[in-house]
């Protein structure tokens, strides 16, 4: 999880380059919102990694942090992307949906004072899918095209779309 957050944080620094001084207010607002999102998920990641796994409250604390993470991803999906990045909004929606499913599954995996390995593995896969989509979005915001995904980008005079065929 730490490597994902580090990559997102580095991506965030790169996102700063797409808004220059004197840029339009909507782009500046978007940059601020992306910055807040990345900072928040980085803080949650740090808190999760610092949990004392031997503590009786560890599972409860983990689930609280995951609920906050889900809330942040939902806020991310609600962001109004600048027009030149509208094609990324569907990936933001997907990332939120995957995180919601991951958090729900983690709650089920640790529910009833037991642990379900299969449900936890399903949760982990959805968690990874959520973060992968955020990484793709940040890569595009940086002005690059992701190399490690099967991606189709279509550009028309009136429409630009990106669709990801990654699990």
XYZ file of C-alpha atoms in Angstrom:
167
model
C 0.000 0.000 0.000
C 2.884 2.375 0.753
C 4.193 2.166 -2.827
C 0.766 3.097 -4.201
C 0.531 6.142 -1.972
C 4.085 7.164 -2.820
C 3.309 6.869 -6.526
C 0.134 8.907 -6.069
C 1.998 11.555 -4.092
C 4.661 11.817 -6.766
C 1.928 11.991 -9.355
C 0.331 14.806 -7.419
C 3.508 16.835 -7.644
C 3.428 16.283 -11.372
C -0.198 17.388 -11.567
C 0.903 20.763 -10.313
C 2.551 21.292 -13.680
C -0.752 21.281 -15.540
C -1.890 24.448 -13.773
C 0.383 27.423 -14.172
C 0.384 30.703 -12.320
C -2.530 32.801 -13.465
C -4.412 29.738 -14.717
C -8.164 29.843 -14.775
C -9.886 29.558 -11.397
C -11.621 26.269 -12.239
C -8.300 24.591 -13.005
C -6.816 25.971 -9.785
C -9.825 24.718 -7.803
C -9.499 21.287 -9.409
C -5.785 21.158 -8.571
C -6.586 22.040 -4.964
C -9.248 19.322 -4.794
C -6.876 16.713 -6.262
C -4.192 17.849 -3.813
C -6.620 17.469 -0.895
C -7.677 14.001 -2.073
C -4.091 12.755 -2.448
C -3.045 14.245 0.902
C -6.011 12.684 2.666
C -5.497 9.193 1.260
C -1.787 9.443 2.043
C -2.610 10.298 5.668
C -5.087 7.415 5.889
C -2.496 5.053 4.419
C 0.038 6.165 7.011
C -2.489 5.658 9.802
C -3.377 2.173 8.532
C 0.283 1.200 8.278
C 0.884 2.436 11.824
C -1.910 0.371 13.380
C -0.783 -2.026 16.084
C -1.948 -5.342 14.636
C -1.806 -6.898 18.105
C -4.200 -4.350 19.570
C -7.711 -5.493 20.386
C -9.010 -2.396 18.624
C -6.936 -2.892 15.447
C -9.757 -4.284 13.311
C -12.216 -1.629 14.450
C -9.656 1.113 13.756
C -8.828 -0.373 10.356
C -12.476 -0.404 9.346
C -12.910 3.214 10.476
C -9.949 4.270 8.333
C -11.309 2.281 5.389
C -14.694 4.006 5.780
C -12.916 7.373 5.617
C -11.006 6.210 2.541
C -14.285 5.214 0.891
C -15.720 8.629 1.671
C -12.679 10.326 0.122
C -12.969 8.203 -3.023
C -16.655 9.110 -3.293
C -15.696 12.779 -3.071
C -13.062 12.196 -5.748
C -15.708 10.734 -8.054
C -17.868 13.814 -7.531
C -15.132 16.226 -8.639
C -15.907 18.345 -11.662
C -12.954 17.663 -13.944
C -11.866 20.524 -16.213
C -13.206 20.207 -19.742
C -9.907 18.949 -21.176
C -10.009 16.060 -18.671
C -13.723 15.229 -18.803
C -12.852 11.851 -20.322
C -11.322 10.831 -16.972
C -14.494 11.264 -14.929
C -15.686 7.735 -15.690
C -12.415 6.340 -14.294
C -12.929 8.400 -11.130
C -16.437 6.939 -10.845
C -15.042 3.423 -11.324
C -12.339 3.992 -8.711
C -14.992 5.062 -6.211
C -17.209 2.074 -7.000
C -14.282 -0.336 -6.558
C -13.289 1.284 -3.250
C -16.867 1.095 -1.971
C -16.976 -2.606 -2.839
C -13.567 -3.148 -1.220
C -14.584 -1.458 2.029
C -17.889 -3.319 2.129
C -16.026 -6.592 1.617
C -13.456 -5.775 4.299
C -16.318 -5.181 6.725
C -17.732 -8.582 5.777
C -14.323 -10.270 5.969
C -13.795 -9.088 9.539
C -17.432 -9.277 10.644
C -18.935 -11.400 13.395
C -15.630 -11.659 15.280
C -14.170 -13.890 12.587
C -12.033 -13.600 9.485
C -13.019 -14.738 5.996
C -9.897 -15.089 3.852
C -11.783 -15.308 0.550
C -13.801 -12.170 1.198
C -10.637 -10.347 2.288
C -8.909 -11.373 -0.944
C -11.884 -10.090 -2.949
C -11.699 -6.825 -0.995
C -7.975 -6.521 -1.673
C -8.524 -6.974 -5.420
C -11.165 -4.234 -5.500
C -8.918 -1.999 -3.417
C -6.119 -2.462 -5.958
C -8.461 -1.719 -8.850
C -9.562 1.516 -7.199
C -5.992 2.711 -6.750
C -4.996 1.626 -10.258
C -7.645 3.927 -11.728
C -6.420 6.831 -9.612
C -2.874 6.191 -10.857
C -4.107 6.232 -14.461
C -5.954 9.506 -13.870
C -2.905 11.155 -12.339
C -0.753 9.954 -15.214
C -3.124 11.576 -17.710
C -3.282 14.770 -15.655
C 0.478 14.871 -15.884
C 0.151 14.813 -19.666
C 1.437 11.273 -20.108
C -0.172 8.055 -21.245
C 0.013 5.070 -18.888
C 2.237 2.298 -20.182
C 1.159 -0.589 -17.967
C -2.543 -0.755 -18.819
C -4.576 -1.859 -21.795
C -6.077 1.480 -22.685
C -8.116 2.822 -25.567
C -8.230 6.562 -26.115
C -10.592 7.953 -28.734
C -10.461 11.562 -29.817
C -13.109 13.158 -32.008
C -13.654 16.804 -32.724
C -16.519 16.770 -30.223
C -15.570 13.986 -27.830
C -12.590 12.481 -26.053
C -12.968 9.286 -24.095
C -10.662 6.924 -22.252
C -11.598 3.397 -21.387
C -9.493 1.021 -19.398
C -9.530 -2.727 -19.871
C -7.535 -3.490 -16.754
C -8.830 -5.633 -13.954
